[in-house]
Tab-separated table of C-alpha atoms in Angstrom:
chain	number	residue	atom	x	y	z
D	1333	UNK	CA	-28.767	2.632	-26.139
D	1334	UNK	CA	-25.860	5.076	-27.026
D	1335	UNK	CA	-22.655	3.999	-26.540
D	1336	UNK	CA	-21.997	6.406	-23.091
D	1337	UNK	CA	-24.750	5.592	-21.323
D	1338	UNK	CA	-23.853	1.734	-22.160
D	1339	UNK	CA	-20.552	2.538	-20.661
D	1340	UNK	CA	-22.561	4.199	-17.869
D	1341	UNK	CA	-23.988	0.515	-16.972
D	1342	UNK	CA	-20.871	-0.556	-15.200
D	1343	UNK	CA	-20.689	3.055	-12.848
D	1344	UNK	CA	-22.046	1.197	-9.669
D	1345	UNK	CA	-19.638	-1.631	-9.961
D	1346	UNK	CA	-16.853	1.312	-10.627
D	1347	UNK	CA	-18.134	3.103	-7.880
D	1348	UNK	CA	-18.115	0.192	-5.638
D	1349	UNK	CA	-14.575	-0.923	-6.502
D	1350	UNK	CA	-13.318	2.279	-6.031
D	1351	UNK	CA	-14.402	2.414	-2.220
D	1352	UNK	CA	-13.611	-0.964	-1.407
D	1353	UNK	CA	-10.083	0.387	-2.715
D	1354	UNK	CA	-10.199	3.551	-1.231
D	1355	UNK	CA	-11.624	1.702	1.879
D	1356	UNK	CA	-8.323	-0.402	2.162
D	1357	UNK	CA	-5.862	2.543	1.473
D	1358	UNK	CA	-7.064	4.319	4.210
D	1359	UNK	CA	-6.887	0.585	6.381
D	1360	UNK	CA	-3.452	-0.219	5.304
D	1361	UNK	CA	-2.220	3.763	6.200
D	1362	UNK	CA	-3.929	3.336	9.818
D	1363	UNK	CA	-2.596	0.144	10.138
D	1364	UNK	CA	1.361	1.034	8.975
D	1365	UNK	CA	1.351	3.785	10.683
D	1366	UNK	CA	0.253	1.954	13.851
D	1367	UNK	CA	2.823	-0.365	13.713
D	1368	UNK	CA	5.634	2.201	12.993
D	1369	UNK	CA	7.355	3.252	15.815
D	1370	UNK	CA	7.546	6.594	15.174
D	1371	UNK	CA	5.070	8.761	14.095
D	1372	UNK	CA	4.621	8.685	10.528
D	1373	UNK	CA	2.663	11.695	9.658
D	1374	UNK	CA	3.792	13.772	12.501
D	1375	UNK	CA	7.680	13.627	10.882
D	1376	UNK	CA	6.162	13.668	7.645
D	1377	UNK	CA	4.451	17.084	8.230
D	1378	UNK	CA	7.933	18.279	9.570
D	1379	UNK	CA	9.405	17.805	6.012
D	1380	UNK	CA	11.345	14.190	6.684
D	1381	UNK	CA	11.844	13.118	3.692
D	1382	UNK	CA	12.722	10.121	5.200
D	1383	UNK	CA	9.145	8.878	6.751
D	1384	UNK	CA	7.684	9.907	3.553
D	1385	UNK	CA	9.707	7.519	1.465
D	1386	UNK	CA	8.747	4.681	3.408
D	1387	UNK	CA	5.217	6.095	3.523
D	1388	UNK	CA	4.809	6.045	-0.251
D	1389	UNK	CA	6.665	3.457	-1.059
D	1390	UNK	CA	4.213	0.954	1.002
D	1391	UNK	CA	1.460	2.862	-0.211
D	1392	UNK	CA	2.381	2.215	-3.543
D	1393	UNK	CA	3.777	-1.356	-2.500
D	1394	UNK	CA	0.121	-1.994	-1.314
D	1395	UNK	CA	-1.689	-0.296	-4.066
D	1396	UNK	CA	0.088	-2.618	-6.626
D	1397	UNK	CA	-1.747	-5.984	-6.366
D	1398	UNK	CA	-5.060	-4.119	-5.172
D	1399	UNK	CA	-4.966	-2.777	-8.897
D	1400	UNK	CA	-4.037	-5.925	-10.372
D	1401	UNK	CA	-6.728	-7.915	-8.732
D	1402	UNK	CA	-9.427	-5.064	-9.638
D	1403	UNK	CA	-8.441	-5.189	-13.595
D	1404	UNK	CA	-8.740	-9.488	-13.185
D	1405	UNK	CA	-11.895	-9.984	-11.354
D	1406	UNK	CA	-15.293	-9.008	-11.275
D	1407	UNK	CA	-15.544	-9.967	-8.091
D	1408	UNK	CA	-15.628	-7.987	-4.737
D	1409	UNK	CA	-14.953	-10.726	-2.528
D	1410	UNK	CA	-11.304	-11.365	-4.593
D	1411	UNK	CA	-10.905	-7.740	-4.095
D	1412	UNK	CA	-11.346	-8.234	-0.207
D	1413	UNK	CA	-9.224	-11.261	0.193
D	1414	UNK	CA	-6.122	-10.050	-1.263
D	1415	UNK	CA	-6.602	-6.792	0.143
D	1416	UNK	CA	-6.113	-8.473	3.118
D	1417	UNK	CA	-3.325	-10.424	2.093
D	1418	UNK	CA	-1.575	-7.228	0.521
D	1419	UNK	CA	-1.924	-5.769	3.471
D	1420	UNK	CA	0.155	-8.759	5.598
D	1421	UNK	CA	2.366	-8.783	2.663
D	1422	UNK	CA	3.115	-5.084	2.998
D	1423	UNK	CA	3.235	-5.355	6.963
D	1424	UNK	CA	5.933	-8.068	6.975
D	1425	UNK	CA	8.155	-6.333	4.178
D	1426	UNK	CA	7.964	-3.196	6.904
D	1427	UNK	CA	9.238	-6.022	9.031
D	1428	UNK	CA	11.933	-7.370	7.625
D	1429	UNK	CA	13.210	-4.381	6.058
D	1430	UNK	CA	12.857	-2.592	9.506
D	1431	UNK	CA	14.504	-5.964	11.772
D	1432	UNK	CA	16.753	-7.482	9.268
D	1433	UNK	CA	18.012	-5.042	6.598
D	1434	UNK	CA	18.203	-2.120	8.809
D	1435	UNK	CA	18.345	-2.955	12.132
D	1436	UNK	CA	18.598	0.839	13.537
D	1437	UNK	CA	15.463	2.052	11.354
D	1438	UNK	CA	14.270	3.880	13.579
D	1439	UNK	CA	16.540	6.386	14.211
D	1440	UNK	CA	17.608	6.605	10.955
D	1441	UNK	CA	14.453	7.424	9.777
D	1442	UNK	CA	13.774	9.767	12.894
D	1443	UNK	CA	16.993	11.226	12.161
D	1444	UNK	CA	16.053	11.700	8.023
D	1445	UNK	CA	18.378	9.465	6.784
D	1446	UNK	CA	16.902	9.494	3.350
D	1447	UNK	CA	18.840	6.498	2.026
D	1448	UNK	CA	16.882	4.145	4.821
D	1449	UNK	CA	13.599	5.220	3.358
D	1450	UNK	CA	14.846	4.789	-0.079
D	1451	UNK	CA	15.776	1.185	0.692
D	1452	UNK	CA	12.375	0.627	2.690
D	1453	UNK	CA	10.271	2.444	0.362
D	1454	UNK	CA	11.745	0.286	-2.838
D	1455	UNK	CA	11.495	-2.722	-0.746
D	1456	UNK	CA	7.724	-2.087	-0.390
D	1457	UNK	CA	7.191	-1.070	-4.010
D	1458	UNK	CA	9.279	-4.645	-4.685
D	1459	UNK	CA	6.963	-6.476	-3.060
D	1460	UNK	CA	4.347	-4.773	-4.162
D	1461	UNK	CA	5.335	-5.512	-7.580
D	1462	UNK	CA	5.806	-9.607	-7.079
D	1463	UNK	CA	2.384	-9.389	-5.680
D	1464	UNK	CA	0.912	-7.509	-8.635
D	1465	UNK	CA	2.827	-10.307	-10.793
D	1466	UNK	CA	1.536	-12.402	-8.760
D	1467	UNK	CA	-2.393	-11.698	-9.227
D	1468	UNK	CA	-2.427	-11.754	-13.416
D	1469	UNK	CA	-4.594	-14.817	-13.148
């Protein structure tokens, strides 16, 4: 067998992880934005720079330990299970950033105060990171 289409052996499980991942992305956006109370996208698309920051950041923050676990496991059920738990991880740093750290988030980022979603965002990528730390098993 030459060497590429022995590397093309693992394409289904590549494939698979990939949607699973993609799969949650799109979960996690629905469900951030849903819990948000403003309307993400809707600011986003009218340039706030503000929404976007705490947008990415959580994307990233949730993207983190989803990569981790893929590069560790073999294993699509470990993929689901701390997607999940990525995903409440993510959802209660929106929380406590949003509640405790700045208790007037929403107008702040409603009124594109870029510094809130700079905190929020790095919050999210923070915890994101301990996660991803967190998963080298």
């Amino acid at each position: 067998m030459t060497p590429i289409l022995q590397s093309l052996t693992t394409l289904p499980s590549y494939l698979l992880f990939v949607a699973v991942m993609l799969g949650f992305l799109l979960l996690f956006i629905v469900a951030y934005t849903a819990v948000t109370p403003y309307r993400d996208l809707a600011l986003v698309r009218q340039g706030n720079m503000t929404a976007a920051l705490t947008l990415g950041g959580a994307m990233i923050g949730f993207a983190l330990p989803l990569m981790s676990v893929a590069s560790h496991t073999s294993s699509v059920v470990d993929l689901t299970v701390w997607g999940v738990i990525a995903l409440v991880s993510q959802l209660l740093a929106y929380a406590i950033g949003s509640r405790i750290l700045l208790p007037d988030f929403r107008a702040g980022v409603e009124s594109d105060r870029t510094a809130y979603g700079v905190l929020l965002g790095s919050l999210s990528i923070a915890v994101g990171l301990l996660n991803y730390g967190s998963l080298t098993y």
